[in-house]
mmCIF file of C-alpha atoms in Angstrom:
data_model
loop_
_atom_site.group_PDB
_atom_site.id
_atom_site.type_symbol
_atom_site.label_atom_id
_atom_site.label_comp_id
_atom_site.label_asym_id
_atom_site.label_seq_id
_atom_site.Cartn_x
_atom_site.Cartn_y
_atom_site.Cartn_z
ATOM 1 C CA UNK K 1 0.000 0.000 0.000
ATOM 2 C CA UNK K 2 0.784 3.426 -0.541
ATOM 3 C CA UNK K 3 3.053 5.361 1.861
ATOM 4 C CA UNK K 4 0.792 8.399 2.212
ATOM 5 C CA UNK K 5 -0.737 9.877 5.466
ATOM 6 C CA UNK K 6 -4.345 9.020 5.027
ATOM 7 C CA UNK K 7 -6.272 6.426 7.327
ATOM 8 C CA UNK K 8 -5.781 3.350 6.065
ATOM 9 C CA UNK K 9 -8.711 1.415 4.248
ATOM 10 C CA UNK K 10 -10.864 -0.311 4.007
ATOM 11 C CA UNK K 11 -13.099 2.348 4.046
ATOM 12 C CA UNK K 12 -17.003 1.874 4.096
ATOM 13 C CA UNK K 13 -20.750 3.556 4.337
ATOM 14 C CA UNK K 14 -23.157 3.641 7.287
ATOM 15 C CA UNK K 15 -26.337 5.108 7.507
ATOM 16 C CA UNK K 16 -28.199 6.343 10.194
ATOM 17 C CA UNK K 17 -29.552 7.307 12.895
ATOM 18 C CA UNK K 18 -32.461 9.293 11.633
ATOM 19 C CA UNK K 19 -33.752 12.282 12.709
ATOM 20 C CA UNK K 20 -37.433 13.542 11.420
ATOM 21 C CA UNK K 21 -36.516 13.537 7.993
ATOM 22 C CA UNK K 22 -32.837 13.244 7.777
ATOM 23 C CA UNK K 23 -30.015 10.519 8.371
ATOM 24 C CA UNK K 24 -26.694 11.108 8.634
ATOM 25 C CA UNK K 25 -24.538 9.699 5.411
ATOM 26 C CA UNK K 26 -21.052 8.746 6.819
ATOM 27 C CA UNK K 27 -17.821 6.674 5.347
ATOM 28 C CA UNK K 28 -15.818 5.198 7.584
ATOM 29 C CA UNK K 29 -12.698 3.130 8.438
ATOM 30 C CA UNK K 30 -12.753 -0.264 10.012
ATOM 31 C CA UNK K 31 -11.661 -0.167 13.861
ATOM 32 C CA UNK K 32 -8.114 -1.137 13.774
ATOM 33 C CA UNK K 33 -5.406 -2.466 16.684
ATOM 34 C CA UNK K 34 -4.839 1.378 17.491
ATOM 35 C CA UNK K 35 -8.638 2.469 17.172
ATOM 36 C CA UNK K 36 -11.581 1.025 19.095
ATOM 37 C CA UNK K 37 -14.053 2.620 16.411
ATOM 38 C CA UNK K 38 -13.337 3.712 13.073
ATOM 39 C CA UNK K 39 -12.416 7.128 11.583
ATOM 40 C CA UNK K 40 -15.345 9.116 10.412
ATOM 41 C CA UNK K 41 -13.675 10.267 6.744
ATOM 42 C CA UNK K 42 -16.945 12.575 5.494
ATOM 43 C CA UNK K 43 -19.944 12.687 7.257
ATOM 44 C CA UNK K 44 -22.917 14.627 5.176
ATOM 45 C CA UNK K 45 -26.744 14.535 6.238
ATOM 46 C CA UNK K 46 -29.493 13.525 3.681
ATOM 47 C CA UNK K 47 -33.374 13.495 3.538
ATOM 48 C CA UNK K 48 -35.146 10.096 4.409
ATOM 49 C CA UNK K 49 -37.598 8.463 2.657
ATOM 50 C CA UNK K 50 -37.495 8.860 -1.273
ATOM 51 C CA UNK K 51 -33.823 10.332 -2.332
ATOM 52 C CA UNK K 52 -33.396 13.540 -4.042
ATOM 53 C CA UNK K 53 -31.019 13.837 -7.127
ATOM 54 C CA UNK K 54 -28.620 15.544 -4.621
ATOM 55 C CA UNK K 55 -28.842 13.060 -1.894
ATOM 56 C CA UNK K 56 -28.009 10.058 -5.190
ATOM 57 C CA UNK K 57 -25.095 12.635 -6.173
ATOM 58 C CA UNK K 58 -24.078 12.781 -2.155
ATOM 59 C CA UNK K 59 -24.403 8.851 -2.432
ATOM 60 C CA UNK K 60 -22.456 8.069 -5.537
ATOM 61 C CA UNK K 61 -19.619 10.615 -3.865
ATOM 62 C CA UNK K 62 -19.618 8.298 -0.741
ATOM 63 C CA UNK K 63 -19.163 5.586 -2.556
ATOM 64 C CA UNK K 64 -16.069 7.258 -4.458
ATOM 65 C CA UNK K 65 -14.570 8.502 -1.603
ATOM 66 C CA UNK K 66 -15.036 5.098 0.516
ATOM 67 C CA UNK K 67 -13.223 3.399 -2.662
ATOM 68 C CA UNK K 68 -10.329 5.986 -2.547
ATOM 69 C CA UNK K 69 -7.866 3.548 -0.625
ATOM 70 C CA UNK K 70 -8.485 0.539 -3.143
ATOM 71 C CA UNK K 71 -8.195 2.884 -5.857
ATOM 72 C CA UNK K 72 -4.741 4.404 -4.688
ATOM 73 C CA UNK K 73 -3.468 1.156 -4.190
ATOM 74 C CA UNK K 74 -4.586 0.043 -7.807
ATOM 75 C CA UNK K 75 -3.019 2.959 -9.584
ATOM 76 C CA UNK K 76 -0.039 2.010 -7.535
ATOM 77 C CA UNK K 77 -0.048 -1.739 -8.322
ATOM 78 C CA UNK K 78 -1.176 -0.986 -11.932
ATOM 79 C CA UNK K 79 2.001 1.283 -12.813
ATOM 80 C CA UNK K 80 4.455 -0.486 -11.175
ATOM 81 C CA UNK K 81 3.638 -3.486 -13.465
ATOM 82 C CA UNK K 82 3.106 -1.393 -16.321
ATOM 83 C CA UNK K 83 6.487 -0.192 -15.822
ATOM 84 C CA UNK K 84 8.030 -3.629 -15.276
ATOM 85 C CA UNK K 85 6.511 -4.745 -18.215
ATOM 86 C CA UNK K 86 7.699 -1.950 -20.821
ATOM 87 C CA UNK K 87 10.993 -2.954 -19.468
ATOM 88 C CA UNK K 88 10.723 -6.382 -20.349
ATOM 89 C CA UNK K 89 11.189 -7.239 -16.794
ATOM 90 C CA UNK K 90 7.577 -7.824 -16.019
ATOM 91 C CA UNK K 91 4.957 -10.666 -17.602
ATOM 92 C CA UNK K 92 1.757 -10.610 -19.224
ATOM 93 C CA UNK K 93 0.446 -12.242 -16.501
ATOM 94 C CA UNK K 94 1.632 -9.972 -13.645
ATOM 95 C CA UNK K 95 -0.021 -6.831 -15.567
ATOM 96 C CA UNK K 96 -3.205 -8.845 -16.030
ATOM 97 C CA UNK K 97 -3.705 -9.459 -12.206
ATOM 98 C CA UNK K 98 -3.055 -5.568 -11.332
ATOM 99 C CA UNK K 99 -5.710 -4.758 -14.395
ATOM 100 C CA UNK K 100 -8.116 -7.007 -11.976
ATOM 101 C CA UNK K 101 -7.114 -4.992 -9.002
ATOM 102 C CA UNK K 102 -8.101 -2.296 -10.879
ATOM 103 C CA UNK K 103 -11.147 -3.265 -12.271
ATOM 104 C CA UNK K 104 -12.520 -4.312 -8.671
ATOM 105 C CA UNK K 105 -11.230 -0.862 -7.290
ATOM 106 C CA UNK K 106 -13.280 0.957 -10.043
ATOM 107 C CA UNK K 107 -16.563 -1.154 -9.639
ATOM 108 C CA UNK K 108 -16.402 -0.742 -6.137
ATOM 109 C CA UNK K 109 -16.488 3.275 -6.642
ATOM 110 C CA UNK K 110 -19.320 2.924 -8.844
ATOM 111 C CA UNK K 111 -20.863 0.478 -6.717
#
């Protein structure tokens, strides 16, 4: 995985609790040995009941930004075999399993 800063993944979406009319959206990490409870990454609040086109837009950014440590690691995996393998040091098969990595990453953002 990358050596950035950011909490490390996986990340994921909760709902809830509701209030009247409104939930709270959040995306959050997994509890980890150093954290009892996860880290809250973006935490937005959205109407109950039938969803707005900006509550789907808020949605489809959660799922984007709850993706964002798969995806880092994919573009990392993805060019370091692309790279071994325009140097003739890498195979065929090592750049197809990264393109999977990818792939998963990228359907997981669209979800």
């Amino acid at each position: 995985m990358s050596n950035t800063k950011h909490t490390p993944g996986p990340w994921f979406i909760t709902e809830g609790p509701t209030y009247g009319h409104t939930s709270r959206l959040k995306v959050e990490s997994a509890p980890d040995a150093e954290r009892e409870f996860g880290m809250v990454i973006m935490e937005r609040s959205v109407q109950s009941g039938l969803p707005s086109a900006l509550d789907q837009e808020c949605m489809a950014n959660a799922k984007l930004i709850a993706a964002a440590p798969e995806l880092l690691e994919a573009l990392e995996e993805t060019s370091a075999a692309l790279l071994q393998y325009f140097s003739g040091v890498g195979s065929k098969v090592d750049a197809k399993a990264r393109y999977e990595l990818a792939r998963a990453a990228i359907a997981k953002s669209q979800g």
